[in-house]
Amino acid sequence: MKRTAGITPPGHSSAWTVVRKNLSLYLLLVPGVVYLIVFKYVPIGGLVMAFQDFNVFAGFTGSEWVGLAQFRKLFASPDFYKIFRNTLLINTYKIIFVFPLPILLAVMLNEIRCLPLKKVSQTVIYLPHFLSWIIVSGLFINILSPSGGLVNQIITALGGEPIFFMSDNRWFRTVLVVTDAWKEMGWSAIVYIAAIAGVEQELYEAATVDGASKLQQIWHVTLPGIVSTIVLMFILKLGSIMSGGFDQVLTMYNASVYETGDIIQTYVYRIGLGKMQYSFSAAVGMFNSVIGLVLTVAGNMVSRRLTGRSIW
């Protein structure tokens, strides 16, 4: 259709007109955009350190360019395979054992019909999320203490020997998985509770008329209704498999459990800041980010093929 000069076609508005009509909403975006630029995009320029022998006093422009030397050093390091294995194992255990728990919790909370009890339960379950890992670590260090800790008191009362949970390589990963579940399970359930609230009530009514039990309603109505949310959260979790748990591990581990507890982020922290090997730690961080990106893309592709649902 031929446009008439000076007349905006019906259904079309200039970008500036849209901005002016929704100026207050766009202003609300400014803090978030500034945050992303300053803390997410600007630091990307620092990745050049991974290809340099970075010197703090010489800066980016004066430091010697060494190409892939830092990555060769990384792959030749005996510590690399240990921290890579630990990172994968710890976060894989969290996906296997922790990821399903918020879904189960959301379904259980949805079935509570007493509103006051439901509100109290949600508040109690959400509370640990708002505690810092410093507090949570101190709490569990005391609870699991071999001398006077509640858990070891129960073990010794049953005739067992005290267990050094925080210093024993056989138990440390289990402690990480359990404490992560305790702290984040309730908060993660919020997403699934919101998804369940969006399931059509008519489907439950129809299932009831057909004689479906509560378990059958959950299996055939609730879970299919939130499967897209489950897939989305799983892909996001898969993408963070190489970068999750830094605060938790840093506040809980010690030199005696480096063998099973040292992960990529804590290694970068110790090497980069402790020994001032900035280029080497930048190479480790870049490798970690690339693996996370690959896992996210791969998980999205697999999900799209198997379930027909994906992020993009």
CSV table of C-alpha atoms in Angstrom, one decimal:
chain,number,residue,atom,x,y,z
A,1,MET,CA,0.0,0.0,0.0
A,2,LYS,CA,1.4,3.4,-1.0
A,3,ARG,CA,2.1,5.7,2.0
A,4,THR,CA,0.8,9.2,2.0
A,5,ALA,CA,3.4,11.8,2.9
A,6,GLY,CA,3.2,13.0,6.5
A,7,ILE,CA,0.7,10.3,7.5
A,8,THR,CA,1.7,7.4,9.6
A,9,PRO,CA,0.1,4.1,8.3
A,10,PRO,CA,-2.7,2.7,10.6
A,11,GLY,CA,-1.3,0.3,13.2
A,12,HIS,CA,2.2,1.6,12.9
A,13,SER,CA,3.9,4.1,15.2
A,14,SER,CA,7.3,5.5,15.2
A,15,ALA,CA,9.8,4.2,17.8
A,16,TRP,CA,10.0,7.6,19.4
A,17,THR,CA,6.2,7.8,19.8
A,18,VAL,CA,6.2,4.4,21.6
A,19,VAL,CA,9.0,5.6,23.8
A,20,ARG,CA,7.2,8.8,24.7
A,21,LYS,CA,4.0,7.0,25.5
A,22,ASN,CA,5.8,4.6,27.8
A,23,LEU,CA,8.6,6.9,29.1
A,24,SER,CA,8.1,6.0,32.7
A,25,LEU,CA,8.5,2.3,31.9
A,26,TYR,CA,11.6,2.9,29.9
A,27,LEU,CA,13.1,4.9,32.8
A,28,LEU,CA,12.6,1.9,35.0
A,29,LEU,CA,14.9,0.0,32.7
A,30,VAL,CA,17.8,2.4,33.1
A,31,PRO,CA,19.2,1.0,36.4
A,32,GLY,CA,19.1,-2.5,35.1
A,33,VAL,CA,20.7,-1.6,31.8
A,34,VAL,CA,23.4,0.4,33.5
A,35,TYR,CA,24.1,-2.5,35.8
A,36,LEU,CA,24.4,-4.9,32.9
A,37,ILE,CA,26.7,-2.7,31.0
A,38,VAL,CA,29.0,-1.9,33.9
A,39,PHE,CA,29.2,-5.3,35.6
A,40,LYS,CA,28.5,-7.7,32.7
A,41,TYR,CA,29.6,-6.2,29.4
A,42,VAL,CA,32.5,-3.9,30.4
A,43,PRO,CA,34.4,-6.7,32.2
A,44,ILE,CA,34.4,-8.7,29.0
A,45,GLY,CA,37.2,-6.5,27.8
A,46,GLY,CA,39.3,-7.9,30.7
A,47,LEU,CA,39.4,-11.3,28.9
A,48,VAL,CA,42.3,-10.0,26.9
A,49,MET,CA,44.4,-10.8,30.0
A,50,ALA,CA,44.0,-14.5,29.2
A,51,PHE,CA,46.2,-13.9,26.2
A,52,GLN,CA,48.8,-11.8,28.0
A,53,ASP,CA,51.4,-12.0,30.7
A,54,PHE,CA,49.5,-9.3,32.5
A,55,ASN,CA,51.4,-6.8,34.6
A,56,VAL,CA,49.4,-4.5,36.9
A,57,PHE,CA,51.8,-1.6,36.3
A,58,ALA,CA,52.1,-2.0,32.5
A,59,GLY,CA,48.3,-2.3,32.0
A,60,PHE,CA,46.5,-3.9,29.1
A,61,THR,CA,48.5,-2.0,26.5
A,62,GLY,CA,51.9,-2.6,28.0
A,63,SER,CA,51.7,-6.2,29.0
A,64,GLU,CA,53.4,-8.9,26.9
A,65,TRP,CA,51.1,-10.8,24.4
A,66,VAL,CA,51.6,-14.5,24.9
A,67,GLY,CA,48.7,-16.0,22.9
A,68,LEU,CA,47.5,-19.3,24.1
A,69,ALA,CA,50.3,-19.9,26.6
A,70,GLN,CA,48.0,-19.4,29.6
A,71,PHE,CA,45.6,-22.0,28.3
A,72,ARG,CA,48.5,-24.5,27.6
A,73,LYS,CA,49.6,-23.9,31.2
A,74,LEU,CA,46.1,-24.5,32.4
A,75,PHE,CA,45.7,-27.8,30.6
A,76,ALA,CA,49.1,-29.0,31.6
A,77,SER,CA,48.5,-28.2,35.3
A,78,PRO,CA,47.8,-31.3,37.5
A,79,ASP,CA,45.3,-29.2,39.5
A,80,PHE,CA,43.2,-28.5,36.4
A,81,TYR,CA,41.6,-32.0,36.1
A,82,LYS,CA,41.0,-32.1,39.8
A,83,ILE,CA,39.1,-28.8,40.0
A,84,PHE,CA,37.3,-29.6,36.7
A,85,ARG,CA,36.1,-32.9,38.0
A,86,ASN,CA,35.1,-31.5,41.3
A,87,THR,CA,33.1,-28.7,39.7
A,88,LEU,CA,31.3,-31.1,37.4
A,89,LEU,CA,30.6,-33.7,40.1
A,90,ILE,CA,29.3,-31.2,42.8
A,91,ASN,CA,27.0,-29.4,40.4
A,92,THR,CA,25.8,-32.6,38.8
A,93,TYR,CA,24.9,-34.0,42.2
A,94,LYS,CA,23.0,-30.8,42.9
A,95,ILE,CA,21.0,-31.2,39.6
A,96,ILE,CA,20.3,-34.9,40.3
A,97,PHE,CA,19.3,-34.6,44.0
A,98,VAL,CA,18.3,-31.0,44.5
A,99,PHE,CA,16.7,-29.9,41.3
A,100,PRO,CA,13.6,-32.1,41.7
A,101,LEU,CA,13.0,-31.1,45.3
A,102,PRO,CA,11.5,-27.6,44.6
A,103,ILE,CA,9.0,-29.2,42.2
A,104,LEU,CA,7.9,-31.7,44.8
A,105,LEU,CA,7.7,-29.0,47.4
A,106,ALA,CA,5.6,-26.7,45.1
A,107,VAL,CA,3.2,-29.6,44.5
A,108,MET,CA,2.9,-30.4,48.2
A,109,LEU,CA,2.3,-26.7,49.1
A,110,ASN,CA,-0.3,-26.4,46.4
A,111,GLU,CA,-2.3,-29.3,48.0
A,112,ILE,CA,-2.5,-27.6,51.4
A,113,ARG,CA,-6.0,-26.3,51.8
A,114,CYS,CA,-5.6,-24.6,55.2
A,115,LEU,CA,-4.6,-21.0,54.1
A,116,PRO,CA,-2.9,-20.0,57.5
A,117,LEU,CA,-0.9,-23.2,57.5
A,118,LYS,CA,0.1,-22.7,53.9
A,119,LYS,CA,1.3,-19.2,54.5
A,120,VAL,CA,3.3,-20.2,57.6
A,121,SER,CA,4.8,-23.2,55.8
A,122,GLN,CA,5.9,-21.0,52.9
A,123,THR,CA,7.4,-18.4,55.1
A,124,VAL,CA,9.4,-21.0,57.1
A,125,ILE,CA,10.6,-22.7,53.9
A,126,TYR,CA,11.6,-19.4,52.2
A,127,LEU,CA,13.5,-18.0,55.1
A,128,PRO,CA,16.9,-19.9,54.6
A,129,HIS,CA,17.3,-18.2,51.2
A,130,PHE,CA,17.7,-14.8,52.9
A,131,LEU,CA,20.5,-16.1,55.1
A,132,SER,CA,24.0,-15.5,53.8
A,133,TRP,CA,26.3,-18.4,53.2
A,134,ILE,CA,28.5,-17.1,56.0
A,135,ILE,CA,25.6,-17.6,58.5
A,136,VAL,CA,24.6,-21.0,57.0
A,137,SER,CA,28.2,-22.2,57.0
A,138,GLY,CA,28.6,-21.3,60.7
A,139,LEU,CA,25.3,-22.9,61.5
A,140,PHE,CA,26.2,-26.2,59.9
A,141,ILE,CA,29.8,-26.2,61.1
A,142,ASN,CA,28.4,-26.2,64.6
A,143,ILE,CA,25.7,-28.7,63.9
A,144,LEU,CA,28.2,-31.1,62.2
A,145,SER,CA,31.0,-30.5,64.7
A,146,PRO,CA,32.7,-33.7,65.8
A,147,SER,CA,32.9,-32.3,69.4
A,148,GLY,CA,29.4,-31.4,70.6
A,149,GLY,CA,27.6,-31.1,67.2
A,150,LEU,CA,24.0,-32.3,67.2
A,151,VAL,CA,24.4,-34.8,64.4
A,152,ASN,CA,27.5,-36.4,66.0
A,153,GLN,CA,25.8,-36.5,69.4
A,154,ILE,CA,23.0,-38.6,67.8
A,155,ILE,CA,25.6,-40.8,66.1
A,156,THR,CA,27.6,-41.4,69.3
A,157,ALA,CA,24.3,-42.0,71.2
A,158,LEU,CA,23.5,-44.8,68.7
A,159,GLY,CA,27.0,-46.3,69.3
A,160,GLY,CA,28.8,-44.8,66.4
A,161,GLU,CA,32.0,-42.9,66.1
A,162,PRO,CA,32.1,-39.1,65.5
A,163,ILE,CA,32.4,-38.1,61.8
A,164,PHE,CA,34.5,-35.0,60.7
A,165,PHE,CA,32.0,-34.0,58.1
A,166,MET,CA,33.7,-30.7,57.2
A,167,SER,CA,37.2,-32.2,57.0
A,168,ASP,CA,36.5,-35.6,55.5
A,169,ASN,CA,36.7,-35.9,51.7
A,170,ARG,CA,34.2,-38.8,51.8
A,171,TRP,CA,31.5,-36.5,53.3
A,172,PHE,CA,32.2,-33.0,52.1
A,173,ARG,CA,30.4,-33.2,48.8
A,174,THR,CA,27.4,-34.6,50.6
A,175,VAL,CA,27.4,-31.7,53.0
A,176,LEU,CA,27.5,-29.3,50.0
A,177,VAL,CA,24.5,-30.9,48.4
A,178,VAL,CA,22.4,-31.1,51.6
A,179,THR,CA,23.1,-27.5,52.7
A,180,ASP,CA,22.3,-26.2,49.2
A,181,ALA,CA,19.0,-28.0,49.2
A,182,TRP,CA,18.2,-26.7,52.7
A,183,LYS,CA,19.0,-23.1,51.8
A,184,GLU,CA,17.6,-22.8,48.2
A,185,MET,CA,14.8,-25.4,47.9
A,186,GLY,CA,12.0,-23.2,49.2
A,187,TRP,CA,13.0,-20.1,47.2
A,188,SER,CA,13.3,-22.2,44.0
A,189,ALA,CA,9.8,-23.5,44.6
A,190,ILE,CA,8.3,-20.1,44.1
A,191,VAL,CA,8.7,-20.3,40.3
A,192,TYR,CA,6.9,-23.7,40.2
A,193,ILE,CA,4.1,-22.5,42.6
A,194,ALA,CA,3.5,-19.6,40.2
A,195,ALA,CA,3.4,-22.0,37.3
A,196,ILE,CA,0.9,-24.3,39.1
A,197,ALA,CA,-1.3,-21.3,39.8
A,198,GLY,CA,-1.6,-20.8,36.0
A,199,VAL,CA,-2.9,-24.3,35.4
A,200,GLU,CA,-6.6,-24.2,34.4
A,201,GLN,CA,-8.9,-25.2,37.3
A,202,GLU,CA,-11.3,-26.7,34.8
A,203,LEU,CA,-8.8,-29.4,34.2
A,204,TYR,CA,-8.8,-30.5,37.8
A,205,GLU,CA,-12.6,-30.4,37.9
A,206,ALA,CA,-12.7,-32.6,34.8
A,207,ALA,CA,-10.2,-35.0,36.3
A,208,THR,CA,-12.3,-35.2,39.5
A,209,VAL,CA,-15.4,-35.9,37.5
A,210,ASP,CA,-13.5,-38.7,35.7
A,211,GLY,CA,-12.7,-40.2,39.1
A,212,ALA,CA,-9.0,-39.3,39.2
A,213,SER,CA,-7.3,-39.5,42.5
A,214,LYS,CA,-5.1,-36.7,43.9
A,215,LEU,CA,-1.9,-38.5,42.7
A,216,GLN,CA,-3.4,-39.0,39.3
A,217,GLN,CA,-4.4,-35.3,39.1
A,218,ILE,CA,-0.8,-34.3,40.0
A,219,TRP,CA,0.7,-36.7,37.4
A,220,HIS,CA,-1.7,-36.0,34.5
A,221,VAL,CA,-2.7,-32.3,35.2
A,222,THR,CA,-0.3,-30.5,37.4
A,223,LEU,CA,3.1,-31.8,36.1
A,224,PRO,CA,2.1,-31.5,32.4
A,225,GLY,CA,0.9,-28.0,33.1
A,226,ILE,CA,4.3,-26.8,34.4
A,227,VAL,CA,6.5,-28.9,32.2
A,228,SER,CA,7.6,-25.9,30.1
A,229,THR,CA,8.7,-24.1,33.4
A,230,ILE,CA,10.6,-27.3,34.5
A,231,VAL,CA,12.4,-27.4,31.1
A,232,LEU,CA,13.3,-23.7,31.3
A,233,MET,CA,14.7,-24.0,34.8
A,234,PHE,CA,16.6,-27.2,33.9
A,235,ILE,CA,18.3,-25.5,30.9
A,236,LEU,CA,19.3,-22.5,33.1
A,237,LYS,CA,20.6,-24.9,35.8
A,238,LEU,CA,22.5,-26.8,33.2
A,239,GLY,CA,24.1,-23.6,31.9
A,240,SER,CA,25.3,-22.8,35.4
A,241,ILE,CA,26.8,-26.2,36.1
A,242,MET,CA,30.3,-24.8,35.8
A,243,SER,CA,29.7,-21.6,37.8
A,244,GLY,CA,27.5,-22.5,40.7
A,245,GLY,CA,28.4,-22.8,44.4
A,246,PHE,CA,31.3,-20.4,44.8
A,247,ASP,CA,30.0,-18.6,48.0
A,248,GLN,CA,29.0,-21.9,49.5
A,249,VAL,CA,32.3,-23.8,48.9
A,250,LEU,CA,34.5,-20.8,49.8
A,251,THR,CA,32.9,-20.4,53.2
A,252,MET,CA,32.7,-24.2,54.0
A,253,TYR,CA,35.9,-25.7,52.6
A,254,ASN,CA,39.4,-25.9,54.0
A,255,ALA,CA,42.8,-27.2,52.9
A,256,SER,CA,42.0,-30.8,54.0
A,257,VAL,CA,39.1,-31.1,51.5
A,258,TYR,CA,40.7,-29.4,48.5
A,259,GLU,CA,40.9,-32.9,46.9
A,260,THR,CA,37.1,-33.1,46.6
A,261,GLY,CA,35.9,-29.6,47.3
A,262,ASP,CA,38.1,-27.2,45.3
A,263,ILE,CA,36.1,-25.9,42.3
A,264,ILE,CA,37.0,-23.7,39.4
A,265,GLN,CA,35.8,-20.5,41.0
A,266,THR,CA,37.6,-21.0,44.3
A,267,TYR,CA,40.7,-22.0,42.4
A,268,VAL,CA,40.6,-18.8,40.4
A,269,TYR,CA,40.1,-16.9,43.7
A,270,ARG,CA,43.1,-18.5,45.4
A,271,ILE,CA,45.4,-18.3,42.4
A,272,GLY,CA,44.2,-14.9,40.9
A,273,LEU,CA,44.0,-12.9,44.1
A,274,GLY,CA,46.2,-15.0,46.4
A,275,LYS,CA,49.2,-15.4,44.1
A,276,MET,CA,48.4,-12.5,41.8
A,277,GLN,CA,48.4,-14.7,38.6
A,278,TYR,CA,45.8,-12.6,36.9
A,279,SER,CA,46.4,-13.9,33.3
A,280,PHE,CA,46.2,-17.5,34.4
A,281,SER,CA,43.0,-17.0,36.4
A,282,ALA,CA,41.5,-15.1,33.5
A,283,ALA,CA,42.2,-18.1,31.2
A,284,VAL,CA,40.5,-20.4,33.7
A,285,GLY,CA,37.5,-18.1,34.0
A,286,MET,CA,37.2,-17.9,30.2
A,287,PHE,CA,37.4,-21.6,29.8
A,288,ASN,CA,34.7,-22.0,32.5
A,289,SER,CA,32.4,-19.5,30.7
A,290,VAL,CA,32.8,-21.2,27.3
A,291,ILE,CA,31.9,-24.6,28.7
A,292,GLY,CA,28.8,-23.1,30.4
A,293,LEU,CA,27.8,-21.5,27.1
A,294,VAL,CA,28.2,-24.9,25.3
A,295,LEU,CA,26.2,-26.7,27.9
A,296,THR,CA,23.4,-24.1,27.7
A,297,VAL,CA,23.1,-24.3,23.9
A,298,ALA,CA,23.4,-28.1,23.9
A,299,GLY,CA,20.7,-28.4,26.6
A,300,ASN,CA,18.4,-26.1,24.7
A,301,MET,CA,18.9,-28.2,21.5
A,302,VAL,CA,18.2,-31.5,23.2
A,303,SER,CA,15.2,-30.1,25.0
A,304,ARG,CA,13.7,-28.8,21.7
A,305,ARG,CA,14.2,-32.2,20.0
A,306,LEU,CA,12.9,-34.3,22.8
A,307,THR,CA,10.1,-32.2,24.3
A,308,GLY,CA,9.4,-29.5,21.6
A,309,ARG,CA,10.1,-26.9,24.3
A,310,SER,CA,13.2,-24.6,24.5
A,311,ILE,CA,14.3,-21.1,25.6
A,312,TRP,CA,14.9,-20.1,22.0
